[in-house]
CSV table of C-alpha atoms and ligand atoms in Angstrom, one decimal:
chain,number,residue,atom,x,y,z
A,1408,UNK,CA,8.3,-22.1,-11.8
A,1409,UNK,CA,7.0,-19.0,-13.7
A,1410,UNK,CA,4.5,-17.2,-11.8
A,1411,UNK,CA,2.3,-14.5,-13.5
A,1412,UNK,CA,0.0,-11.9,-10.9
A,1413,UNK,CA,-2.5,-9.9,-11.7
A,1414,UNK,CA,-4.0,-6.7,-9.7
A,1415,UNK,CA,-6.6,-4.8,-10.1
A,1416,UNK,CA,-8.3,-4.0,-6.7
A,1417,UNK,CA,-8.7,-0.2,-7.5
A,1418,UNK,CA,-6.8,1.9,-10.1
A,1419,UNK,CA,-4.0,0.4,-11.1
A,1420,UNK,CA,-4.1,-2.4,-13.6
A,1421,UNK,CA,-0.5,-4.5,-13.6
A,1422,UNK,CA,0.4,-7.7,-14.3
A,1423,UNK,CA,4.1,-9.1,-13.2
A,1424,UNK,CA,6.1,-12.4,-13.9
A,1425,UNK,CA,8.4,-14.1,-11.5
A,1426,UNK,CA,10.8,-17.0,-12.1
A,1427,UNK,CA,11.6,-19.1,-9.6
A,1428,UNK,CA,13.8,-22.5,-8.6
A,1429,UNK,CA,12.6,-25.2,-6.3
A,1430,UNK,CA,13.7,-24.5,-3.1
A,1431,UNK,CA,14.5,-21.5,-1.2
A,1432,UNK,CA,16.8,-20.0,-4.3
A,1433,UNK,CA,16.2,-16.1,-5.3
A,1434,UNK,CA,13.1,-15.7,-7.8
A,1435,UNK,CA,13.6,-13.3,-10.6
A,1436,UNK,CA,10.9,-10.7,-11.3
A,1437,UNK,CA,10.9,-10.6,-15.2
A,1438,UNK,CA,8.7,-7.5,-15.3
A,1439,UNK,CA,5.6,-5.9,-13.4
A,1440,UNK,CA,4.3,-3.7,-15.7
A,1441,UNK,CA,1.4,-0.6,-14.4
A,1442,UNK,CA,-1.2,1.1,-16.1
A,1443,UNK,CA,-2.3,4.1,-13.8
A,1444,UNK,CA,-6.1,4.9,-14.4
A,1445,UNK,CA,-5.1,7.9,-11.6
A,1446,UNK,CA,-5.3,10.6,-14.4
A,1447,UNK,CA,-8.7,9.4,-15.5
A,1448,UNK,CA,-10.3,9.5,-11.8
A,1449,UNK,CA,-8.3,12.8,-11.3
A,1450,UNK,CA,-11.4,14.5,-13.2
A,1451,UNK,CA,-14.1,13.5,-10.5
A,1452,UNK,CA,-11.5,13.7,-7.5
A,1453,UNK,CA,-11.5,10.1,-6.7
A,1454,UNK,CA,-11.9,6.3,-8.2
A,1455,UNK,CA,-15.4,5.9,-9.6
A,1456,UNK,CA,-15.4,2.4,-9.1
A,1457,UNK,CA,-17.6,1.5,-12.8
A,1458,UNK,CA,-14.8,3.5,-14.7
A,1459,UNK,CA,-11.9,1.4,-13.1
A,1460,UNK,CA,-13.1,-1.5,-13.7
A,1461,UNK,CA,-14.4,-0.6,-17.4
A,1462,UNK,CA,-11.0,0.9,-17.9
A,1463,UNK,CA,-9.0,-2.7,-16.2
A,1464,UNK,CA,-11.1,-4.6,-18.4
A,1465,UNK,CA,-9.9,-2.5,-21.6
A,1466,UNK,CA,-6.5,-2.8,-21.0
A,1467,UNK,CA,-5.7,-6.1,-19.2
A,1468,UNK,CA,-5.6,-8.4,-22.0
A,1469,UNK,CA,-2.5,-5.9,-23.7
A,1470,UNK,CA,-0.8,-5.5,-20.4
A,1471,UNK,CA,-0.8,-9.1,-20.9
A,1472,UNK,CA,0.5,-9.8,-23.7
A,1473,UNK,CA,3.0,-7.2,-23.6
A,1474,UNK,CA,4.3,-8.5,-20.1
A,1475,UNK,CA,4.7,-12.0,-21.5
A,1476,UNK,CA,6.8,-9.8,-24.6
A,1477,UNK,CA,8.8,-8.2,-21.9
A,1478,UNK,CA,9.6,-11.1,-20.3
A,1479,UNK,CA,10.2,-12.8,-22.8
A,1480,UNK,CA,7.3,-15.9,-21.9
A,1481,UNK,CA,5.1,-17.9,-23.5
A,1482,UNK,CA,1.6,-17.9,-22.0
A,1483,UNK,CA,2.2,-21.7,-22.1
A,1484,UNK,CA,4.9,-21.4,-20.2
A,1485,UNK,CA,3.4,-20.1,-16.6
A,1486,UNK,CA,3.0,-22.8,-14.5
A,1487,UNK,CA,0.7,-20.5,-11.5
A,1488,UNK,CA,-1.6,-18.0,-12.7
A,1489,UNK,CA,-2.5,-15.4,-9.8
A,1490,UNK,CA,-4.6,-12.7,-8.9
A,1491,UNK,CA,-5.9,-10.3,-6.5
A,1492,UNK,CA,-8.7,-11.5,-4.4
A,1493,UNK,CA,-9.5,-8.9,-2.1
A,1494,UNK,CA,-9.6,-5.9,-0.4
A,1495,UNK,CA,-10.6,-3.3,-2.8
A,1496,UNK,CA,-13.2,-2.7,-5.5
A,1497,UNK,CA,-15.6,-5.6,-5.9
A,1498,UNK,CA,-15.9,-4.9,-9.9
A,1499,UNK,CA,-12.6,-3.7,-10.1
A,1500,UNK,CA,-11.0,-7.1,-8.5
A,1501,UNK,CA,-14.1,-9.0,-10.4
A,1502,UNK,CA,-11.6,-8.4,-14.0
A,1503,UNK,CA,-8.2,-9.5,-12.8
A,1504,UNK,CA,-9.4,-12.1,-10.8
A,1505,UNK,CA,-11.8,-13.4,-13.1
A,1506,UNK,CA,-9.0,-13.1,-16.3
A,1507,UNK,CA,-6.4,-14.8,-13.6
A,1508,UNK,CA,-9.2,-18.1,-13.1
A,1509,UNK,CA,-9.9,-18.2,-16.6
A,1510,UNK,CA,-6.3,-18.2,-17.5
A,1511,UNK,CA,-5.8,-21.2,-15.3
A,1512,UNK,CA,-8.9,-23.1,-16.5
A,1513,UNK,CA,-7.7,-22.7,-20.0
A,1514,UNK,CA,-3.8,-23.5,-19.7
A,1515,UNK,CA,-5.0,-26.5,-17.0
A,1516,UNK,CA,-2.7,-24.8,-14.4
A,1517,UNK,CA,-3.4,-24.1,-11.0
A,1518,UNK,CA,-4.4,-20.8,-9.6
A,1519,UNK,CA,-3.5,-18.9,-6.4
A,1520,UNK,CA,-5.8,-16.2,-4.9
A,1521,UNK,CA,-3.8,-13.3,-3.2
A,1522,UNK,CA,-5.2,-11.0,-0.6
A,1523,UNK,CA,-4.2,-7.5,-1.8
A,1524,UNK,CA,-2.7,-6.8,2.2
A,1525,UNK,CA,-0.9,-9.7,2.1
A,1526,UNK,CA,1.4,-8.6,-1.3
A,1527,UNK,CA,1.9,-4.9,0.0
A,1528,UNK,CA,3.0,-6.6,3.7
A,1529,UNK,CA,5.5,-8.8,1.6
A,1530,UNK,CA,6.4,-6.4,-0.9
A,1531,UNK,CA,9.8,-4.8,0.7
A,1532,UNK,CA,11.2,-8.1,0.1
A,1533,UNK,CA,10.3,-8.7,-3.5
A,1534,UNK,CA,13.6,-7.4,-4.7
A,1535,UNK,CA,15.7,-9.3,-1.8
A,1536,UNK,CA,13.4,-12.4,-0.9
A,1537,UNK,CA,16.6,-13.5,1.0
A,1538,UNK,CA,16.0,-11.0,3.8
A,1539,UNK,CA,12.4,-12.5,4.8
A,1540,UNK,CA,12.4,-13.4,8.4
A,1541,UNK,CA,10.2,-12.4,11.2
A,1542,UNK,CA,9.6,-8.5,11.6
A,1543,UNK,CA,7.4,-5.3,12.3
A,1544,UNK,CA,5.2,-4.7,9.1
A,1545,UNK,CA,4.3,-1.2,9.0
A,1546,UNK,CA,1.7,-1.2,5.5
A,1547,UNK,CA,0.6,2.2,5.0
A,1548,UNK,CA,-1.9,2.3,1.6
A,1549,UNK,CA,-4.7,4.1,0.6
A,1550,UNK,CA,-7.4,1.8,2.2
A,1551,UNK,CA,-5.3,0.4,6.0
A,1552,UNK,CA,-3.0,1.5,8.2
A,1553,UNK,CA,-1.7,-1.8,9.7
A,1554,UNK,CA,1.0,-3.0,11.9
A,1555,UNK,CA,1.4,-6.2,11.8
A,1556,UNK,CA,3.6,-8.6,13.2
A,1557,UNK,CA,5.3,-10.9,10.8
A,1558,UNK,CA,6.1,-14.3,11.7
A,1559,UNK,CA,7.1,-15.0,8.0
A,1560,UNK,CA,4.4,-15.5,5.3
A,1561,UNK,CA,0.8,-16.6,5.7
A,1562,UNK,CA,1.8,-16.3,9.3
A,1563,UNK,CA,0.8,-12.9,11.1
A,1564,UNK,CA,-0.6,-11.3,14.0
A,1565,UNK,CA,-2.3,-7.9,13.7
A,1566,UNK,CA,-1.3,-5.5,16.5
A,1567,UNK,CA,-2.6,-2.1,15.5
A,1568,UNK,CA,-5.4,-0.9,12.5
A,1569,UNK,CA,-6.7,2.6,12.0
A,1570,UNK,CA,-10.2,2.5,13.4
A,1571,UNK,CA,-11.4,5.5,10.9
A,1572,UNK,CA,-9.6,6.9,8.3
A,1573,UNK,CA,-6.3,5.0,6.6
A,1574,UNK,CA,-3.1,7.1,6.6
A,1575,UNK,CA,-3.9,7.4,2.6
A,1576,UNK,CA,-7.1,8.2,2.7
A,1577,UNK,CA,-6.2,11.3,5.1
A,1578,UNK,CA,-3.7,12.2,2.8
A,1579,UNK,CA,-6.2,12.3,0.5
A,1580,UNK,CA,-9.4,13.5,2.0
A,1581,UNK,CA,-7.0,16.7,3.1
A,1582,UNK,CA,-5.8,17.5,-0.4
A,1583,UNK,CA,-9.1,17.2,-1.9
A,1584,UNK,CA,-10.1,20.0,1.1
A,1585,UNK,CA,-7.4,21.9,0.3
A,1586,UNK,CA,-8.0,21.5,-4.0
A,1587,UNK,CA,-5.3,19.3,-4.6
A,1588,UNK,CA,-5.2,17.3,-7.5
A,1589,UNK,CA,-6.3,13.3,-6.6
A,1590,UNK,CA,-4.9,11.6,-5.0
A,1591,UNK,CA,-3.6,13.9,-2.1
A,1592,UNK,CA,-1.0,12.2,-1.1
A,1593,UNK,CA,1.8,12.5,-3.5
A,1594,UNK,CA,0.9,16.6,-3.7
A,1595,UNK,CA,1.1,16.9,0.4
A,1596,UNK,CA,4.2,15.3,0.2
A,1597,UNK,CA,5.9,17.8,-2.2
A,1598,UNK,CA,4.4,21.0,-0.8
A,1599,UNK,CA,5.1,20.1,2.4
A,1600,UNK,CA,8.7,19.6,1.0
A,1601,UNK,CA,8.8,23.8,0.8
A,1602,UNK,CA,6.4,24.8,4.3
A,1603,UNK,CA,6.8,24.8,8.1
A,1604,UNK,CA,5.7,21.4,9.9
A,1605,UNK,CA,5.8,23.4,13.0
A,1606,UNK,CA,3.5,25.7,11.8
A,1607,UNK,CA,0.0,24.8,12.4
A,1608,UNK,CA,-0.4,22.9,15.5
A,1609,UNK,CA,-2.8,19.6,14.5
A,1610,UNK,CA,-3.9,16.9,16.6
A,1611,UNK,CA,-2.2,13.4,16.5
A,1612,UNK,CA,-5.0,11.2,17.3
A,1613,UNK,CA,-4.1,8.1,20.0
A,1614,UNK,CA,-0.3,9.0,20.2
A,1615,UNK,CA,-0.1,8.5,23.4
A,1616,UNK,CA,-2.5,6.1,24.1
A,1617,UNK,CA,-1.8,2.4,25.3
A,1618,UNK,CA,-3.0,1.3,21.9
A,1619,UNK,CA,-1.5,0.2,18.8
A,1620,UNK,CA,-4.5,1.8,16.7
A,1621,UNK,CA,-4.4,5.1,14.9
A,1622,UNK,CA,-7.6,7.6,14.4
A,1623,UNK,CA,-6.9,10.0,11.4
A,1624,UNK,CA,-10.3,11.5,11.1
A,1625,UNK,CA,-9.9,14.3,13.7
A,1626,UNK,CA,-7.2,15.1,12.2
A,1627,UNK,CA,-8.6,15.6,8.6
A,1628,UNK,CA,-11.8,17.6,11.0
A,1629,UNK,CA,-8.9,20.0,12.4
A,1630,UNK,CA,-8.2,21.0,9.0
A,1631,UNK,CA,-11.5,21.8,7.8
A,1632,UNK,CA,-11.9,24.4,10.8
A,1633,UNK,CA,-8.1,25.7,10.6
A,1634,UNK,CA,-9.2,26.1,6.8
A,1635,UNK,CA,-12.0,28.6,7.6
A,1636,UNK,CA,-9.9,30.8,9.8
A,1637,UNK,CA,-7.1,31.1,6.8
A,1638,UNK,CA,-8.7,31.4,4.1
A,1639,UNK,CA,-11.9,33.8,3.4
A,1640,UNK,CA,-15.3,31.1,3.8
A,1641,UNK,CA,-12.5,27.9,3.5
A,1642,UNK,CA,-11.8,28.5,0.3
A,1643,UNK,CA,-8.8,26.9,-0.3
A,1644,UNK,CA,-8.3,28.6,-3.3
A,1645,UNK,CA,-7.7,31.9,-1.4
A,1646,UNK,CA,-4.5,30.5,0.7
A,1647,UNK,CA,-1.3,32.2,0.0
A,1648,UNK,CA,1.3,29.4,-1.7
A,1649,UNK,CA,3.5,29.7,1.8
A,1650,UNK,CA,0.7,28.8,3.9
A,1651,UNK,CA,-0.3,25.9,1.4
A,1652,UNK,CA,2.8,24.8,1.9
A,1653,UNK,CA,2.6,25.1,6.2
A,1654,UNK,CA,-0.1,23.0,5.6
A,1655,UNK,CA,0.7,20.1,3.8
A,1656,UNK,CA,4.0,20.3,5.8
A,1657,UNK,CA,2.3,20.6,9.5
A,1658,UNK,CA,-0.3,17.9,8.4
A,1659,UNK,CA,2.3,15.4,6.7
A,1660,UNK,CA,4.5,15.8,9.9
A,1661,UNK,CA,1.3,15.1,11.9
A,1662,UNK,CA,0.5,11.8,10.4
A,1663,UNK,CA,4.3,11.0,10.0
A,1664,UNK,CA,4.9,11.4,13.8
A,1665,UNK,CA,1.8,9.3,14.3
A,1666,UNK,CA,3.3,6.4,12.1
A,1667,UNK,CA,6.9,6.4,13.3
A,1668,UNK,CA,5.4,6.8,17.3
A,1669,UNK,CA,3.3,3.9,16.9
A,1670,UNK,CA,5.7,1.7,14.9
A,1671,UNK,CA,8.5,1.7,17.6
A,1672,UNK,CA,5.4,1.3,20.2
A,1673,UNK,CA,4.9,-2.0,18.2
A,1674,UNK,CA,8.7,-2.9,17.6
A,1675,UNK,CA,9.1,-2.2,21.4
A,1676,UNK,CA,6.3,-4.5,22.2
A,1677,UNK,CA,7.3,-7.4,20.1
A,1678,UNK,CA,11.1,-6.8,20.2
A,1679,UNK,CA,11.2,-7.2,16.8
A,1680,UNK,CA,14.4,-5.9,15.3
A,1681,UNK,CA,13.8,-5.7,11.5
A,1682,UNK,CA,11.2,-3.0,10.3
A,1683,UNK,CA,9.4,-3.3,6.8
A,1684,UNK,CA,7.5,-0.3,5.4
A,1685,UNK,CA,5.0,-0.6,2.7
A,1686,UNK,CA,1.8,0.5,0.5
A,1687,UNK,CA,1.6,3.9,-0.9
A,1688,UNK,CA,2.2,5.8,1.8
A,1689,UNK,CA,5.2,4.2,2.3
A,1690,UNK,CA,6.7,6.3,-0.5
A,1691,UNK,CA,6.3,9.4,1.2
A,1692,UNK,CA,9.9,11.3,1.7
A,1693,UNK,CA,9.3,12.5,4.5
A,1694,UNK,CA,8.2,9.0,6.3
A,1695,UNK,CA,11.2,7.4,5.1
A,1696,UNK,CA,13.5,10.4,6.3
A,1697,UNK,CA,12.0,9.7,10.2
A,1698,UNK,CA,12.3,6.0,10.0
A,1699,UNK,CA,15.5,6.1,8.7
A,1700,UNK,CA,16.7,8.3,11.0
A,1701,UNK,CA,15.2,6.2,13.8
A,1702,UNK,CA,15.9,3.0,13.0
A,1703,UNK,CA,19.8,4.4,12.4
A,1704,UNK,CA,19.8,5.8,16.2
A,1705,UNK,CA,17.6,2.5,17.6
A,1706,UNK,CA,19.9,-0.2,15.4
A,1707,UNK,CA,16.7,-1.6,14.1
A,1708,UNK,CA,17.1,-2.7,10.5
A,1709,UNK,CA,15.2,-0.8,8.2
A,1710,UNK,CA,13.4,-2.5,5.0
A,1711,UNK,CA,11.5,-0.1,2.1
A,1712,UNK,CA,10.7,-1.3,-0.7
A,1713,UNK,CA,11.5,0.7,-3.8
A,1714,UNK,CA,9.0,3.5,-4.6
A,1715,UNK,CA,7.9,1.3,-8.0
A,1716,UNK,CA,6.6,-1.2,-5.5
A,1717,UNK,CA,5.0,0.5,-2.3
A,1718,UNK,CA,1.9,1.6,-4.6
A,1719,UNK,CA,-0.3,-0.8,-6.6
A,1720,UNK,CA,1.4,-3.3,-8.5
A,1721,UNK,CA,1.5,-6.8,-9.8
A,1722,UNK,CA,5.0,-7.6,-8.2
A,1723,UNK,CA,4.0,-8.3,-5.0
A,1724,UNK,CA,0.6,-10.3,-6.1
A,1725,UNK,CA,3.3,-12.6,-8.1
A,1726,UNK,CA,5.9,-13.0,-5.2
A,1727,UNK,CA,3.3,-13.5,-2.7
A,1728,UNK,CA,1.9,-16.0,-4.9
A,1729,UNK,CA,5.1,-17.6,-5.4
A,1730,UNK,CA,5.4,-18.3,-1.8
A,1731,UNK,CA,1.6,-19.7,-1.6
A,1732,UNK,CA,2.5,-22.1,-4.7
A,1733,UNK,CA,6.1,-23.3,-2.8
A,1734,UNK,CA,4.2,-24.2,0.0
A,1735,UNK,CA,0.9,-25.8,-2.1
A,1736,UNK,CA,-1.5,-23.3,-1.3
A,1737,UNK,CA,-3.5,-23.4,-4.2
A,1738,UNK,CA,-7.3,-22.0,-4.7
A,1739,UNK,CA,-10.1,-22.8,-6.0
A,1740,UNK,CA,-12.0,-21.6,-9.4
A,1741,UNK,CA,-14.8,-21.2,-6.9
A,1742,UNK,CA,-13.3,-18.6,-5.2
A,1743,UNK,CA,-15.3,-15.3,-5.7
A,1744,UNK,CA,-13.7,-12.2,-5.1
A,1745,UNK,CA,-14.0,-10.2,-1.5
A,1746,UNK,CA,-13.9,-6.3,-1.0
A,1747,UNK,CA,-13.7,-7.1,2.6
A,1748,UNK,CA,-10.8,-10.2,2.2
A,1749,UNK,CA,-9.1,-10.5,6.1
A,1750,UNK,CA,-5.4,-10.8,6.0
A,1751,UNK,CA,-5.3,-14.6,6.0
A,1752,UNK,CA,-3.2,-16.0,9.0
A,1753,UNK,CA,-3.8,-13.7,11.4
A,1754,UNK,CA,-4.8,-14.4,14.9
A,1755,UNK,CA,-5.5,-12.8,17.4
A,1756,UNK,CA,-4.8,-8.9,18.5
A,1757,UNK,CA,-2.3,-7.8,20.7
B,1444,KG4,O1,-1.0,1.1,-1.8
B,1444,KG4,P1,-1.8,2.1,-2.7
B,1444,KG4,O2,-1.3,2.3,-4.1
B,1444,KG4,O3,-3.3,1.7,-2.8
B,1444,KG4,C1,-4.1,1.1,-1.8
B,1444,KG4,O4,-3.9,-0.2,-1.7
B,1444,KG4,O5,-4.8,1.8,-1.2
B,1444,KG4,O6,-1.8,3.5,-1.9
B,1444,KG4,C2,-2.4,4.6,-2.5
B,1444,KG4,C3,-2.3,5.7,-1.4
B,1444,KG4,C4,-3.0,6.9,-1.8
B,1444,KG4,O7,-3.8,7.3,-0.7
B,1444,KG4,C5,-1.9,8.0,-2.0
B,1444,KG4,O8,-2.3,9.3,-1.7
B,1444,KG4,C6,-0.8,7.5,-1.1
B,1444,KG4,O9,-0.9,6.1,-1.2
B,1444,KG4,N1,0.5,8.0,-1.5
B,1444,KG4,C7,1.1,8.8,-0.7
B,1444,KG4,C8,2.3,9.1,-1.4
B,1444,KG4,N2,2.3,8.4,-2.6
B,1444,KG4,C9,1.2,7.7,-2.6
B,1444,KG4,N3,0.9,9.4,0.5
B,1444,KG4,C10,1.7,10.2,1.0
B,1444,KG4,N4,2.9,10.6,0.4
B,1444,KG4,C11,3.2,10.1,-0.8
B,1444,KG4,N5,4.4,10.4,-1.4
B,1445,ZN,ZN1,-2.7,-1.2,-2.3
């Protein structure tokens, strides 16, 4: 079965193809190609939403054609076509979902609708579908911070979700205070490589609470006051590069302690034994140096997925739909698109 995915839920626009045997035997990703719009929303400081999805619509059909080159394919060839349904973008998602349907009306083939959560949640296991089985999903993107238990997939149970601010969007919301380029994240991570984490004491949010949620916006608050007692009327401009880099460092350690703290909460809880990290965030050095070092000293089995596929991609829309198609979960043409999309087969919260 050749499975082609397509996303394009905010600014990246990718399309992947997977081959896969009947049965339970290893799929082969062919290729999952990106095209980053980040350096294009880099000039306003954030994804306009009416650019991105000019900009997927511009480039999607030769990201197309030059997956199915890569792969060697012919378009006649893909038995599933797939797409991102939601969460993200509403225009953005309206191209790659709409190309995906139209694909499938064309080549009379059927089409699966993936929910953007549910490919980042699978994603560590793209590369090494063999190691699915039940675990902790920690998915740390841009728009949630989830933990979610993982029965296997479709089959989930949300324990924990940030009731403000996503992990990403602090990272993000910070650098923008502190005039990093967008998005935040990436440029936290590798001053904070070079500062003190110690030294600026900020707030972790529900640490030690009972619950499995996380709260980053007092965090992101802290910073905006600690900002005006550095630098002269908060400009950001005026910090010296060492305390730039204290900064990122103390705030990166802040919402990496929050992460890790709350992930073994969760692994305790379910006495899960296999952790799976993923979405942007999940790329962050310093978040894979604590859970590594963790998980090595509480013999829990740590799965990342490479950094290619903890941020957007196409990848994990294919895989995911893969597994959808194996077990005949097919969609509708119908099916609009849904900024707000639930992760499907979830029940109830711890
Ligand atoms: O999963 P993703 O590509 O998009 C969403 O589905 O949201 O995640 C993007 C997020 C952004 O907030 C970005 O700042 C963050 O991932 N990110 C990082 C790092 N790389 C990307 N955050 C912290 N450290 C990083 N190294
Ligand atoms: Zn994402």
């Amino acid at each position: 079965m050749l499975t082609l995915g397509i996303e394009s839920s905010c600014d990246e626009t990718a399309v992947a193809l997977i081959r896969s045997a009947d049965g339970d035997a290893e799929p082969e990703l062919l290729c999952s190609l990106i095209s980053s719009q980040i350096p294009l929303h880099r000039l306003y400081g954030g994804v306009v939403p009416e650019l991105a999805s000019r900009n997927h619509s511009a480039c999607l059909p030769g990201l197309l054609r030059k997956a199915l080159d890569t792969a060697g394919a012919d378009i006649r060839e893909v038995d599933v076509f797939a797409a991102t349904a939601g969460p993200g973008l509403a225009a953005a998602l309206l191209v790659g979902h709409t190309a995906g349907k139209a694909l499938a009306l064309a080549a009379g083939k059927p089409f699966v609708a993936v929910n953007h959560l549910e490919g980042h949640l699978l994603s560590p296991f793209v590369r090494r579908p063999g190691a699915l089985r039940p675990h902790l999903g920690l998915l740390v993107s841009g728009g949630h911070s989830l933990l979610v238990d993982v029965h296997g997939a479709g089959n989930y149970r949300l324990l924990g979700r940030s009731l403000d601010d996503a992990a990403g969007e602090a990272f993000d919301k910070i650098g923008k205070m502190l005039d990093l380029p967008y998005p935040g994240g990436p440029e936290i991570d590798r001053l904070g490589d070079d500062g003190d984490p110690s030294a600026f004491a900020l707030p972790r949010p529900l640490l030690h609470s009972q619950t499995l949620d996380f709260s980053f916006s007092g965090l992101k608050t802290a910073v905006l006051y600690l900002l005006q007692k550095l630098a002269p009327g908060g400009d950001p401009r005026l910090l010296s590069a060492e305390t730039r880099s204290d900064l990122c460092a103390s705030v990166r350690q802040a919402i990496v302690e929050t992460l890790v703290e709350k992930a073994f909460a969760a692994l305790r809880l379910t006495r899960r034994r296999t952790l799976a990290a993923s979405g942007g965030v999940s790329c962050n050095a310093e978040l894979r140096r604590q859970l590594a070092e963790r998980c090595r000293a509480e013999q829990i089995e740590l799965i990342l997925p490479p950094a290619e596929l903890t941020t957007d991609n196409a990848a994990m829309i294919a895989f995911a739909a893969m597994l959808k198609a194996r077990a005949g979960l097919f969609s509708s043409l119908e099916q609009p698109v849904d900024p707000n999309l639930p992760l499907a087969g979830v029940q109830n919260r711890a």
